Amino acid sequence: MKRILRPWSAALGLLAVLLLSSAAAQVSGPGRITGRIFNPATGEFVRNAEVVVEGTNIVAFSGDDGSYLLPTVPSGEAALAVTYTG
């Protein structure tokens, strides 16, 4: 399947590395990651962007307001990959 990406979507495909605070890293249970995805060129929120915690099968899609929620993310460092096809 061929993906067609808009020029500004390259910014959405950047790898976002999140370093959890030392206090959060000491928690034995999983955490969660939330955020919002927007188009940096227009400032508009992006819906249906795929957000993946790399190395896991944890996936979320952004809503109409660009927000997403990744529940039960293992504690420690997490790398996110964001893609958008539109």
mmCIF file of C-alpha atoms in Angstrom:
data_model
loop_
_atom_site.group_PDB
_atom_site.id
_atom_site.type_symbol
_atom_site.label_atom_id
_atom_site.label_comp_id
_atom_site.label_asym_id
_atom_site.label_seq_id
_atom_site.Cartn_x
_atom_site.Cartn_y
_atom_site.Cartn_z
ATOM 1 C CA MET A 1 0.000 0.000 0.000
ATOM 2 C CA LYS A 2 1.430 3.340 -1.015
ATOM 3 C CA ARG A 3 1.373 6.152 1.517
ATOM 4 C CA ILE A 4 0.829 9.671 0.319
ATOM 5 C CA LEU A 5 2.243 12.224 2.718
ATOM 6 C CA ARG A 6 1.649 15.927 2.638
ATOM 7 C CA PRO A 7 4.765 18.110 2.936
ATOM 8 C CA TRP A 8 3.988 19.208 6.480
ATOM 9 C CA SER A 9 3.363 15.650 7.640
ATOM 10 C CA ALA A 10 7.117 15.055 7.784
ATOM 11 C CA ALA A 11 7.089 17.045 11.021
ATOM 12 C CA LEU A 12 4.479 14.640 12.388
ATOM 13 C CA GLY A 13 6.656 11.655 11.566
ATOM 14 C CA LEU A 14 9.456 12.782 13.826
ATOM 15 C CA LEU A 15 10.430 10.476 16.617
ATOM 16 C CA ALA A 16 9.532 11.941 19.980
ATOM 17 C CA VAL A 17 11.612 10.647 22.851
ATOM 18 C CA LEU A 18 10.097 11.023 26.260
ATOM 19 C CA LEU A 19 12.226 10.714 29.333
ATOM 20 C CA LEU A 20 10.131 10.026 32.360
ATOM 21 C CA SER A 21 11.151 11.759 35.555
ATOM 22 C CA SER A 22 13.177 9.793 38.063
ATOM 23 C CA ALA A 23 10.167 9.679 40.380
ATOM 24 C CA ALA A 24 7.976 8.205 37.642
ATOM 25 C CA ALA A 25 10.691 5.721 36.687
ATOM 26 C CA GLN A 26 10.711 4.400 40.248
ATOM 27 C CA VAL A 27 7.008 3.563 40.125
ATOM 28 C CA SER A 28 6.595 -0.171 39.658
ATOM 29 C CA GLY A 29 3.326 0.049 37.722
ATOM 30 C CA PRO A 30 2.633 1.309 34.229
ATOM 31 C CA GLY A 31 1.911 4.936 33.429
ATOM 32 C CA ARG A 32 0.103 6.719 30.649
ATOM 33 C CA ILE A 33 1.047 9.279 28.026
ATOM 34 C CA THR A 34 -1.321 11.952 26.723
ATOM 35 C CA GLY A 35 -0.804 14.756 24.258
ATOM 36 C CA ARG A 36 -2.104 16.691 21.262
ATOM 37 C CA ILE A 37 -0.860 16.649 17.690
ATOM 38 C CA PHE A 38 -0.982 19.741 15.528
ATOM 39 C CA ASN A 39 0.258 20.916 12.163
ATOM 40 C CA PRO A 40 3.152 23.305 12.880
ATOM 41 C CA ALA A 41 2.586 25.152 9.594
ATOM 42 C CA THR A 42 -1.060 26.043 10.275
ATOM 43 C CA GLY A 43 -1.486 25.483 13.998
ATOM 44 C CA GLU A 44 -4.506 23.257 13.295
ATOM 45 C CA PHE A 45 -4.951 20.065 15.261
ATOM 46 C CA VAL A 46 -4.497 16.803 13.345
ATOM 47 C CA ARG A 47 -7.048 14.041 13.740
ATOM 48 C CA ASN A 48 -6.495 10.355 12.990
ATOM 49 C CA ALA A 49 -2.721 10.546 13.399
ATOM 50 C CA GLU A 50 -1.283 7.243 14.611
ATOM 51 C CA VAL A 51 0.799 7.370 17.802
ATOM 52 C CA VAL A 52 2.818 4.253 18.675
ATOM 53 C CA VAL A 53 5.020 3.461 21.655
ATOM 54 C CA GLU A 54 7.961 1.923 19.806
ATOM 55 C CA GLY A 55 8.838 -1.640 20.733
ATOM 56 C CA THR A 56 5.297 -2.329 21.969
ATOM 57 C CA ASN A 57 1.870 -2.915 20.500
ATOM 58 C CA ILE A 58 0.485 0.168 22.281
ATOM 59 C CA VAL A 59 -1.218 2.356 19.664
ATOM 60 C CA ALA A 60 -3.601 5.317 19.781
ATOM 61 C CA PHE A 61 -5.156 7.614 17.198
ATOM 62 C CA SER A 62 -5.662 11.324 17.720
ATOM 63 C CA GLY A 63 -9.206 12.606 18.051
ATOM 64 C CA ASP A 64 -10.903 15.564 16.395
ATOM 65 C CA ASP A 65 -9.054 17.952 18.728
ATOM 66 C CA GLY A 66 -5.666 16.253 18.084
ATOM 67 C CA SER A 67 -5.588 14.633 21.529
ATOM 68 C CA TYR A 68 -4.451 11.069 22.175
ATOM 69 C CA LEU A 69 -4.093 8.759 25.166
ATOM 70 C CA LEU A 70 -1.669 5.851 25.467
ATOM 71 C CA PRO A 71 -2.752 3.848 28.540
ATOM 72 C CA THR A 72 -0.623 1.364 30.449
ATOM 73 C CA VAL A 73 2.810 2.396 29.127
ATOM 74 C CA PRO A 74 5.625 0.536 30.905
ATOM 75 C CA SER A 75 7.654 2.727 33.269
ATOM 76 C CA GLY A 76 11.021 4.020 32.059
ATOM 77 C CA GLU A 77 11.970 5.629 28.770
ATOM 78 C CA ALA A 78 9.444 5.608 25.942
ATOM 79 C CA ALA A 79 9.970 6.489 22.281
ATOM 80 C CA LEU A 80 6.911 7.583 20.318
ATOM 81 C CA ALA A 81 6.464 7.424 16.561
ATOM 82 C CA VAL A 82 3.755 9.631 15.038
ATOM 83 C CA THR A 83 2.530 9.129 11.481
ATOM 84 C CA TYR A 84 -0.222 10.723 9.470
ATOM 85 C CA THR A 85 -1.478 9.797 6.041
ATOM 86 C CA GLY A 86 -3.813 12.276 4.475
#
